[in-house]
Amino acid sequence: MGRITTPVIAQAHLGVERMSLAQKVALTDEIFKEQPTLLASILVLPRMGVAMEQVDVAIHVLLVAFQAMKRSGHQWPVVTEDIQEGCLQRLTARARFNEGLPPELVAQIVQQFCDEHAERFLLAFVYGYLGDHDLWAVRTEAEKYLVLATLNLVECIAFVGSAAASK
């Protein structure tokens, strides 16, 4: 079971939704101090052709994820560039594995991945939020980078959370 529960995600999402721009900037400053690599993975998206409206989606996910980490009551190790790269490699390997499989088998694999994920409630939030913003169609390379970056946030948080829990 993960460290981030459904009520924590709901509280974090609602809290971010209610924040003023100044509060979001202050929270972003806090992320810069505590999880700079996570922030950098989102701030680089415009260089990859992602439109600012879509970057806002990724920023919202980051803000909610960070608030959820804080609200969870656990200490979270810093996500390093090495951790981030390893998580991205595993994520893209899973995506490549699914390519060319029959849709019903892909659905089973995705369901199993979600059910067994270390932070499945955070993952469910991200899946839903990306879906709400019509990003699952991945119509462009830029959207591909956005989806990978937001999913990798979840992977990194799950990884460091699992590592901390096993100590």
mmCIF file of C-alpha atoms in Angstrom, residues 56-112:
data_model
loop_
_atom_site.group_PDB
_atom_site.id
_atom_site.type_symbol
_atom_site.label_atom_id
_atom_site.label_comp_id
_atom_site.label_asym_id
_atom_site.label_seq_id
_atom_site.Cartn_x
_atom_site.Cartn_y
_atom_site.Cartn_z
ATOM 1 C CA ASP A 56 -0.197 24.339 -16.693
ATOM 2 C CA VAL A 57 -1.718 20.837 -16.531
ATOM 3 C CA ALA A 58 1.655 19.343 -15.606
ATOM 4 C CA ILE A 59 2.300 22.093 -13.054
ATOM 5 C CA HIS A 60 -1.067 21.397 -11.440
ATOM 6 C CA VAL A 61 -0.200 17.699 -11.206
ATOM 7 C CA LEU A 62 3.156 18.565 -9.630
ATOM 8 C CA LEU A 63 1.568 20.944 -7.105
ATOM 9 C CA VAL A 64 -1.063 18.363 -6.126
ATOM 10 C CA ALA A 65 1.515 15.573 -5.898
ATOM 11 C CA PHE A 66 3.793 17.687 -3.715
ATOM 12 C CA GLN A 67 0.922 18.749 -1.454
ATOM 13 C CA ALA A 68 -0.100 15.098 -1.164
ATOM 14 C CA MET A 69 3.449 14.144 -0.218
ATOM 15 C CA LYS A 70 3.409 16.808 2.506
ATOM 16 C CA ARG A 71 -0.048 15.803 3.760
ATOM 17 C CA SER A 72 0.865 12.108 3.862
ATOM 18 C CA GLY A 73 2.794 12.615 7.087
ATOM 19 C CA HIS A 74 5.874 10.817 5.757
ATOM 20 C CA GLN A 75 9.401 11.957 5.066
ATOM 21 C CA TRP A 76 10.193 11.777 1.356
ATOM 22 C CA PRO A 77 13.739 11.354 0.093
ATOM 23 C CA VAL A 78 14.861 13.754 -2.608
ATOM 24 C CA VAL A 79 14.306 12.524 -6.156
ATOM 25 C CA THR A 80 17.690 12.682 -7.845
ATOM 26 C CA GLU A 81 18.397 12.871 -11.560
ATOM 27 C CA ASP A 82 19.539 9.231 -11.456
ATOM 28 C CA ILE A 83 16.267 8.138 -9.855
ATOM 29 C CA GLN A 84 14.321 10.187 -12.360
ATOM 30 C CA GLU A 85 16.201 8.689 -15.310
ATOM 31 C CA GLY A 86 15.760 5.138 -14.013
ATOM 32 C CA CYS A 87 12.035 5.646 -13.511
ATOM 33 C CA LEU A 88 11.684 7.121 -16.998
ATOM 34 C CA GLN A 89 13.530 4.174 -18.521
ATOM 35 C CA ARG A 90 11.191 1.708 -16.783
ATOM 36 C CA LEU A 91 8.148 3.733 -17.798
ATOM 37 C CA THR A 92 9.119 3.888 -21.464
ATOM 38 C CA ALA A 93 10.048 0.185 -21.461
ATOM 39 C CA ARG A 94 6.535 -0.627 -20.226
ATOM 40 C CA ALA A 95 5.029 1.542 -22.960
ATOM 41 C CA ARG A 96 7.144 -0.165 -25.632
ATOM 42 C CA PHE A 97 6.157 -3.583 -24.296
ATOM 43 C CA ASN A 98 2.483 -2.715 -24.831
ATOM 44 C CA GLU A 99 2.992 -1.620 -28.447
ATOM 45 C CA GLY A 100 1.445 -3.978 -30.959
ATOM 46 C CA LEU A 101 -0.449 -6.036 -28.389
ATOM 47 C CA PRO A 102 -4.183 -6.641 -28.845
ATOM 48 C CA PRO A 103 -6.267 -3.907 -27.129
ATOM 49 C CA GLU A 104 -7.843 -6.319 -24.633
ATOM 50 C CA LEU A 105 -4.403 -7.521 -23.509
ATOM 51 C CA VAL A 106 -3.151 -3.928 -23.223
ATOM 52 C CA ALA A 107 -6.186 -3.124 -21.052
ATOM 53 C CA GLN A 108 -5.370 -6.064 -18.765
ATOM 54 C CA ILE A 109 -1.722 -5.060 -18.482
ATOM 55 C CA VAL A 110 -2.599 -1.435 -17.732
ATOM 56 C CA GLN A 111 -5.168 -2.526 -15.124
ATOM 57 C CA GLN A 112 -2.629 -4.817 -13.452
#
